[in-house]
Structure formats: structure tokens, C-alpha cells
PDB file of C-alpha atoms in Angstrom:
ATOM      1  CA  MET A   1       0.336  17.133 116.443  1.00  0.00           C
ATOM      2  CA  LYS A   2       0.228  14.617 119.119  1.00  0.00           C
ATOM      3  CA  GLN A   3       0.590  15.990 122.812  1.00  0.00           C
ATOM      4  CA  ILE A   4       2.116  13.248 125.403  1.00  0.00           C
ATOM      5  CA  PHE A   5       3.031  14.229 129.029  1.00  0.00           C
ATOM      6  CA  VAL A   6       5.895  12.433 130.384  1.00  0.00           C
ATOM      7  CA  CYS A   7       4.987  11.753 134.087  1.00  0.00           C
ATOM      8  CA  ARG A   8       4.537   8.934 136.671  1.00  0.00           C
ATOM      9  CA  GLU A   9       0.738   9.213 137.053  1.00  0.00           C
ATOM     10  CA  SER A  10      -1.049   6.867 134.854  1.00  0.00           C
ATOM     11  CA  ALA A  11      -3.780   9.627 133.896  1.00  0.00           C
ATOM     12  CA  LEU A  12      -3.713  13.023 133.119  1.00  0.00           C
ATOM     13  CA  MET A  13      -4.505  16.180 135.455  1.00  0.00           C
ATOM     14  CA  PRO A  14      -8.033  17.448 134.654  1.00  0.00           C
ATOM     15  CA  ARG A  15      -6.778  20.611 133.354  1.00  0.00           C
ATOM     16  CA  TRP A  16      -4.189  18.988 131.138  1.00  0.00           C
ATOM     17  CA  ARG A  17      -6.822  16.868 129.553  1.00  0.00           C
ATOM     18  CA  GLU A  18      -9.114  20.114 129.350  1.00  0.00           C
ATOM     19  CA  ALA A  19      -6.203  21.505 127.186  1.00  0.00           C
ATOM     20  CA  PHE A  20      -5.485  18.713 125.055  1.00  0.00           C
ATOM     21  CA  PRO A  21      -8.254  15.989 125.034  1.00  0.00           C
ATOM     22  CA  ASP A  22      -6.389  13.509 122.929  1.00  0.00           C
ATOM     23  CA  ALA A  23      -3.305  13.917 125.034  1.00  0.00           C
ATOM     24  CA  CYS A  24      -1.674  10.490 126.989  1.00  0.00           C
ATOM     25  CA  CYS A  25       0.547  10.014 129.829  1.00  0.00           C
ATOM     26  CA  VAL A  26       3.598   7.928 128.890  1.00  0.00           C
ATOM     27  CA  ASP A  27       6.786   6.991 130.994  1.00  0.00           C
ATOM     28  CA  GLU A  28      10.194   8.171 129.943  1.00  0.00           C
ATOM     29  CA  SER A  29      11.072   4.992 127.529  1.00  0.00           C
ATOM     30  CA  PHE A  30       7.883   5.142 125.734  1.00  0.00           C
ATOM     31  CA  ALA A  31       8.238   8.997 125.156  1.00  0.00           C
ATOM     32  CA  LEU A  32      11.689   8.561 123.724  1.00  0.00           C
ATOM     33  CA  GLU A  33      10.111   5.697 121.174  1.00  0.00           C
ATOM     34  CA  MET A  34       7.328   8.305 120.523  1.00  0.00           C
ATOM     35  CA  ALA A  35       9.872  11.379 120.011  1.00  0.00           C
ATOM     36  CA  SER A  36       9.528  12.962 116.677  1.00  0.00           C
ATOM     37  CA  ALA A  37       8.944  16.563 114.722  1.00  0.00           C
ATOM     38  CA  GLU A  38       5.283  15.534 115.154  1.00  0.00           C
ATOM     39  CA  VAL A  39       5.243  15.395 118.917  1.00  0.00           C
ATOM     40  CA  GLN A  40       4.937  17.924 121.494  1.00  0.00           C
ATOM     41  CA  ALA A  41       6.372  16.474 124.859  1.00  0.00           C
ATOM     42  CA  TRP A  42       5.542  18.075 128.204  1.00  0.00           C
ATOM     43  CA  VAL A  43       8.080  16.745 130.730  1.00  0.00           C
ATOM     44  CA  VAL A  44       6.756  16.953 134.410  1.00  0.00           C
ATOM     45  CA  ILE A  45       9.926  17.392 136.589  1.00  0.00           C
ATOM     46  CA  GLN A  46       9.798  14.544 139.019  1.00  0.00           C
ATOM     47  CA  GLY A  47      13.297  13.494 140.282  1.00  0.00           C
ATOM     48  CA  ASP A  48      16.863  14.758 139.298  1.00  0.00           C
ATOM     49  CA  THR A  49      17.050  13.026 135.355  1.00  0.00           C
ATOM     50  CA  TRP A  50      14.665  15.279 133.681  1.00  0.00           C
ATOM     51  CA  PRO A  51      17.339  17.393 131.964  1.00  0.00           C
ATOM     52  CA  VAL A  52      18.824  14.451 130.522  1.00  0.00           C
ATOM     53  CA  LEU A  53      15.262  13.182 129.252  1.00  0.00           C
ATOM     54  CA  VAL A  54      14.510  16.727 128.021  1.00  0.00           C
ATOM     55  CA  ARG A  55      17.796  16.600 126.107  1.00  0.00           C
ATOM     56  CA  GLU A  56      17.127  13.405 124.421  1.00  0.00           C
ATOM     57  CA  LEU A  57      13.336  14.265 123.451  1.00  0.00           C
ATOM     58  CA  ALA A  58      14.832  17.430 122.008  1.00  0.00           C
ATOM     59  CA  ARG A  59      17.450  15.422 119.959  1.00  0.00           C
ATOM     60  CA  HIS A  60      14.818  13.081 118.559  1.00  0.00           C
ATOM     61  CA  GLY A  61      13.027  16.215 117.161  1.00  0.00           C
ATOM     62  CA  ALA A  62      10.196  16.509 119.605  1.00  0.00           C
ATOM     63  CA  ILE A  63       9.000  19.914 120.793  1.00  0.00           C
ATOM     64  CA  VAL A  64       9.780  19.950 124.534  1.00  0.00           C
ATOM     65  CA  SER A  65       8.126  21.785 127.400  1.00  0.00           C
ATOM     66  CA  VAL A  66       8.990  21.442 130.697  1.00  0.00           C
ATOM     67  CA  LEU A  67       5.998  21.604 133.922  1.00  0.00           C
ATOM     68  CA  SER A  68       7.362  22.388 137.316  1.00  0.00           C
ATOM     69  CA  TYR A  69       5.370  22.056 140.667  1.00  0.00           C
ATOM     70  CA  ALA A  70       7.890  24.626 141.945  1.00  0.00           C
ATOM     71  CA  PRO A  71       9.074  27.079 139.298  1.00  0.00           C
ATOM     72  CA  ASP A  72      12.324  29.016 139.506  1.00  0.00           C
ATOM     73  CA  SER A  73      14.469  30.990 137.197  1.00  0.00           C
ATOM     74  CA  ARG A  74      17.451  28.687 137.604  1.00  0.00           C
ATOM     75  CA  GLU A  75      15.211  25.624 136.786  1.00  0.00           C
ATOM     76  CA  ALA A  76      13.838  27.517 133.700  1.00  0.00           C
ATOM     77  CA  THR A  77      17.567  28.286 132.637  1.00  0.00           C
ATOM     78  CA  HIS A  78      18.301  24.542 133.106  1.00  0.00           C
ATOM     79  CA  SER A  79      15.233  23.646 130.920  1.00  0.00           C
ATOM     80  CA  LEU A  80      16.195  25.888 127.856  1.00  0.00           C
ATOM     81  CA  GLU A  81      19.652  24.922 127.957  1.00  0.00           C
ATOM     82  CA  ALA A  82      18.653  21.304 127.784  1.00  0.00           C
ATOM     83  CA  GLY A  83      16.664  22.092 124.737  1.00  0.00           C
ATOM     84  CA  ALA A  84      13.154  22.866 125.935  1.00  0.00           C
ATOM     85  CA  ARG A  85      11.189  25.481 124.340  1.00  0.00           C
ATOM     86  CA  GLY A  86       8.839  26.138 127.247  1.00  0.00           C
ATOM     87  CA  TYR A  87       8.637  26.185 130.982  1.00  0.00           C
ATOM     88  CA  ALA A  88       5.852  26.770 133.131  1.00  0.00           C
ATOM     89  CA  HIS A  89       3.907  25.830 136.268  1.00  0.00           C
ATOM     90  CA  ALA A  90       2.699  22.159 136.315  1.00  0.00           C
ATOM     91  CA  LEU A  91      -0.960  23.448 137.494  1.00  0.00           C
ATOM     92  CA  SER A  92      -1.250  26.235 134.737  1.00  0.00           C
ATOM     93  CA  PRO A  93      -4.699  26.379 133.260  1.00  0.00           C
ATOM     94  CA  PRO A  94      -5.813  25.140 129.995  1.00  0.00           C
ATOM     95  CA  GLU A  95      -5.469  28.404 128.040  1.00  0.00           C
ATOM     96  CA  LEU A  96      -2.063  28.999 129.112  1.00  0.00           C
ATOM     97  CA  LEU A  97      -1.105  25.435 128.204  1.00  0.00           C
ATOM     98  CA  ASN A  98      -2.789  26.053 124.562  1.00  0.00           C
ATOM     99  CA  GLN A  99      -0.794  29.427 124.341  1.00  0.00           C
ATOM    100  CA  MET A 100       2.534  27.447 125.031  1.00  0.00           C
ATOM    101  CA  ALA A 101       1.802  24.785 122.374  1.00  0.00           C
ATOM    102  CA  LEU A 102       1.122  27.326 119.799  1.00  0.00           C
ATOM    103  CA  VAL A 103       4.256  29.264 120.569  1.00  0.00           C
ATOM    104  CA  THR A 104       6.498  26.462 120.888  1.00  0.00           C
ATOM    105  CA  ALA A 105       5.206  24.772 117.804  1.00  0.00           C
ATOM    106  CA  HIS A 106       6.277  27.754 115.828  1.00  0.00           C
ATOM    107  CA  GLN A 107       9.619  27.870 116.974  1.00  0.00           C
ATOM    108  CA  GLY A 108       9.045  30.490 119.832  1.00  0.00           C
ATOM    109  CA  ILE A 109      10.050  30.242 123.390  1.00  0.00           C
ATOM    110  CA  TRP A 110       7.577  30.646 126.265  1.00  0.00           C
ATOM    111  CA  VAL A 111       8.328  31.299 129.874  1.00  0.00           C
ATOM    112  CA  GLY A 112       5.895  32.855 132.341  1.00  0.00           C
ATOM    113  CA  PRO A 113       5.496  36.409 132.931  1.00  0.00           C
ATOM    114  CA  GLU A 114       7.200  36.442 136.645  1.00  0.00           C
ATOM    115  CA  LEU A 115      10.424  34.169 134.965  1.00  0.00           C
ATOM    116  CA  MET A 116      10.615  36.738 132.110  1.00  0.00           C
ATOM    117  CA  ALA A 117      10.732  39.554 134.467  1.00  0.00           C
ATOM    118  CA  GLN A 118      13.690  38.126 136.387  1.00  0.00           C
ATOM    119  CA  VAL A 119      15.482  37.415 132.860  1.00  0.00           C
ATOM    120  CA  VAL A 120      14.688  41.171 131.913  1.00  0.00           C
ATOM    121  CA  GLY A 121      15.943  42.260 135.206  1.00  0.00           C
ATOM    122  CA  GLY A 122      19.252  40.163 134.740  1.00  0.00           C
ATOM    123  CA  ALA A 123      19.726  41.619 131.458  1.00  0.00           C
ATOM    124  CA  TYR A 124      19.468  45.403 132.555  1.00  0.00           C
ATOM    125  CA  ARG A 125      21.976  44.855 135.350  1.00  0.00           C
ATOM    126  CA  ALA A 126      24.307  42.891 133.265  1.00  0.00           C
ATOM    127  CA  LEU A 127      24.141  45.861 130.873  1.00  0.00           C
ATOM    128  CA  GLY A 128      25.054  48.179 133.478  1.00  0.00           C
ATOM    129  CA  GLY A 129      21.750  49.312 135.104  1.00  0.00           C
ATOM    130  CA  GLU A 130      20.621  52.850 135.947  1.00  0.00           C
ATOM    131  CA  GLU A 131      24.408  54.281 136.332  1.00  0.00           C
ATOM    132  CA  ARG A 132      24.756  53.807 132.442  1.00  0.00           C
ATOM    133  CA  LEU A 133      21.473  55.550 131.426  1.00  0.00           C
ATOM    134  CA  ARG A 134      21.656  58.090 128.575  1.00  0.00           C
ATOM    135  CA  ASP A 135      20.878  61.557 130.135  1.00  0.00           C
ATOM    136  CA  GLU A 136      19.291  62.657 126.886  1.00  0.00           C
ATOM    137  CA  MET A 137      16.686  59.836 126.928  1.00  0.00           C
ATOM    138  CA  LEU A 138      15.920  60.505 130.507  1.00  0.00           C
ATOM    139  CA  ASP A 139      15.023  64.068 129.796  1.00  0.00           C
ATOM    140  CA  ARG A 140      12.034  62.637 127.658  1.00  0.00           C
ATOM    141  CA  LEU A 141      10.699  61.308 131.006  1.00  0.00           C
ATOM    142  CA  THR A 142       9.027  62.945 134.335  1.00  0.00           C
ATOM    143  CA  GLN A 143      10.555  61.994 137.576  1.00  0.00           C
ATOM    144  CA  ARG A 144       7.946  59.302 138.336  1.00  0.00           C
ATOM    145  CA  GLU A 145       8.021  57.883 134.835  1.00  0.00           C
ATOM    146  CA  ARG A 146      12.009  57.532 135.132  1.00  0.00           C
ATOM    147  CA  ALA A 147      10.981  55.439 138.583  1.00  0.00           C
ATOM    148  CA  VAL A 148       8.873  53.268 137.072  1.00  0.00           C
ATOM    149  CA  ALA A 149      10.903  52.691 133.893  1.00  0.00           C
ATOM    150  CA  VAL A 150      13.858  51.820 136.309  1.00  0.00           C
ATOM    151  CA  ALA A 151      11.877  49.635 138.569  1.00  0.00           C
ATOM    152  CA  VAL A 152      10.093  48.125 135.458  1.00  0.00           C
ATOM    153  CA  ALA A 153      13.756  47.572 133.739  1.00  0.00           C
ATOM    154  CA  GLU A 154      15.212  45.992 137.176  1.00  0.00           C
ATOM    155  CA  GLY A 155      12.418  42.890 136.547  1.00  0.00           C
ATOM    156  CA  ASN A 156       9.895  44.175 139.101  1.00  0.00           C
ATOM    157  CA  SER A 157       6.310  43.273 138.243  1.00  0.00           C
ATOM    158  CA  ASN A 158       3.570  45.999 137.744  1.00  0.00           C
ATOM    159  CA  LYS A 159       2.204  45.054 141.275  1.00  0.00           C
ATOM    160  CA  ALA A 160       5.889  45.164 142.666  1.00  0.00           C
ATOM    161  CA  VAL A 161       6.427  48.553 141.239  1.00  0.00           C
ATOM    162  CA  ALA A 162       3.516  49.788 142.857  1.00  0.00           C
ATOM    163  CA  ARG A 163       4.437  48.501 146.110  1.00  0.00           C
ATOM    164  CA  LEU A 164       7.768  50.241 145.685  1.00  0.00           C
ATOM    165  CA  LEU A 165       6.451  53.686 144.640  1.00  0.00           C
ATOM    166  CA  GLY A 166       3.249  53.590 146.792  1.00  0.00           C
ATOM    167  CA  ILE A 167       1.091  54.014 143.839  1.00  0.00           C
ATOM    168  CA  THR A 168      -1.588  51.851 142.316  1.00  0.00           C
ATOM    169  CA  GLU A 169      -1.198  49.142 139.543  1.00  0.00           C
ATOM    170  CA  ARG A 170      -3.181  51.271 137.352  1.00  0.00           C
ATOM    171  CA  THR A 171      -1.058  54.166 137.708  1.00  0.00           C
ATOM    172  CA  VAL A 172       2.033  52.294 136.978  1.00  0.00           C
ATOM    173  CA  LYS A 173       0.403  50.888 133.740  1.00  0.00           C
ATOM    174  CA  ALA A 174      -0.446  54.434 132.830  1.00  0.00           C
ATOM    175  CA  HIS A 175       3.335  55.787 133.679  1.00  0.00           C
ATOM    176  CA  LEU A 176       4.739  52.648 131.984  1.00  0.00           C
ATOM    177  CA  GLY A 177       2.321  53.395 128.617  1.00  0.00           C
ATOM    178  CA  ALA A 178       3.738  57.013 128.656  1.00  0.00           C
ATOM    179  CA  VAL A 179       7.445  55.599 128.902  1.00  0.00           C
ATOM    180  CA  PHE A 180       6.673  53.092 125.923  1.00  0.00           C
ATOM    181  CA  ARG A 181       5.240  56.111 123.818  1.00  0.00           C
ATOM    182  CA  LYS A 182       8.172  58.573 124.578  1.00  0.00           C
ATOM    183  CA  LEU A 183      11.338  56.124 124.406  1.00  0.00           C
ATOM    184  CA  GLU A 184       9.639  54.347 121.280  1.00  0.00           C
ATOM    185  CA  VAL A 185       9.376  50.859 122.568  1.00  0.00           C
ATOM    186  CA  ARG A 186       6.715  48.230 122.812  1.00  0.00           C
ATOM    187  CA  ASP A 187       7.703  46.094 125.587  1.00  0.00           C
ATOM    188  CA  ARG A 188       9.819  45.429 128.382  1.00  0.00           C
ATOM    189  CA  MET A 189      12.786  43.676 126.816  1.00  0.00           C
ATOM    190  CA  GLN A 190      12.842  46.757 124.327  1.00  0.00           C
ATOM    191  CA  LEU A 191      12.917  49.022 127.717  1.00  0.00           C
ATOM    192  CA  VAL A 192      16.097  47.221 129.030  1.00  0.00           C
ATOM    193  CA  LEU A 193      17.904  47.557 125.533  1.00  0.00           C
ATOM    194  CA  LYS A 194      16.904  51.067 124.999  1.00  0.00           C
ATOM    195  CA  LEU A 195      17.670  52.353 128.784  1.00  0.00           C
ATOM    196  CA  SER A 196      21.224  50.475 128.625  1.00  0.00           C
ATOM    197  CA  HIS A 197      22.251  51.586 125.141  1.00  0.00           C
ATOM    198  CA  GLN A 198      25.133  53.311 124.872  1.00  0.00           C
ATOM    199  CA  GLU A 199      26.413  55.920 122.309  1.00  0.00           C
ATOM    200  CA  GLN A 200      28.889  53.198 120.952  1.00  0.00           C
ATOM    201  CA  GLY A 201      26.232  50.569 120.935  1.00  0.00           C
ATOM    202  CA  VAL A 202      23.925  49.582 118.465  1.00  0.00           C
ATOM    203  CA  SER A 203      20.375  51.074 118.398  1.00  0.00           C
TER     204      SER A 203
END
């Protein structure tokens, strides 16, 4: 699959070239000419017209990822709404770019872990938050496990949870592992859905 970076620079950044040795930098008009299902287009945010470009590239069948020098959740949302399948920092390491390319090429969606945590936290709050937790579910957890579970569900990283609760990241991971086992979930998103589930909802 052809990799193109849509940016104003005439040459690839070293980390982009390391990830994709055969990639090239092109301008917006040439990117649209090249767009097809055989092209992965990496749109580097420069200026205000990038959402239009993302939408057009996606409409022509290209697999689009957006790279930002100042990532934030609102920009990520705009990227996905425009048709992008990936969103990350423009200075992401080559290994991460390769993972993004693999995931998006197989119809997956990629956003960074910090942004995903924000999305998860937003979903948790939208579903009612801690006041709607099911008592019988909480009975399975210790007091500290519950505190970790709620903090994680609110969108905090392990480092932030450790800071909030005055414990180490290693301890957070241990408690979180116990929470996942006891509640029979495999990741943060499943934890949010499990904690917010109501008796009339769907398991």
C-alpha cells in the first residue's frame, strides 16, 4: 500500500521515513489525484482547511490518518467525523505509526491512549457515572479496588490514578488487574460499560 504524507514540507521527517521508507510528501492537490483504496494518506494539520481535505481523501477511498503537533480530544473528534481512521501526534515514533497503519488498513480506528482515556471517561459520565453503579457489582470489589475502578472509568491514566490515590503505578496495575478479573472484563471500555450497566440495560 502506498504511503503519502500531505504536508507543506518537501521532505519527510526522519521518523516518518523510518516508518515508511518508500513514502513521499505531497501537496493537497496531488494527494487528491493519488487518492484510492490503495493509498494511506497521512494528513499533517497545517492551517484550517484540513477537515475538508480529510473528507475528500476518504471519499476517494484513501485510508486517512491525521497527525497533529498539538493533539487534543476535540481535534481528534473532528478528524474522525471527517472520515479519518487514525489520529496521533505528528512526532509519534515509527513503531506507533506502523501500528496505526496496520490497524487502519484493517478497518480499525486508532487514537492515542490518553485521548482514548478521555473518550472512555466521557462515555462513563454520559452513562450516569458512579451514582448509577450497581451495588451487587461493587460488592465484589475491595474499597481500594472500587476507588481504582472508578478513577479509571472517569478517564484517568494509571499514573493519574496513582497520584490521586497516593499509591504507586504498580499498585494501580495490580488493583486494576483484580478488578478486570472480578468483573470479567478485558479492558477499560468494557469496564465503563459494565459499571454503567443498569438492570434494564443489556449485558
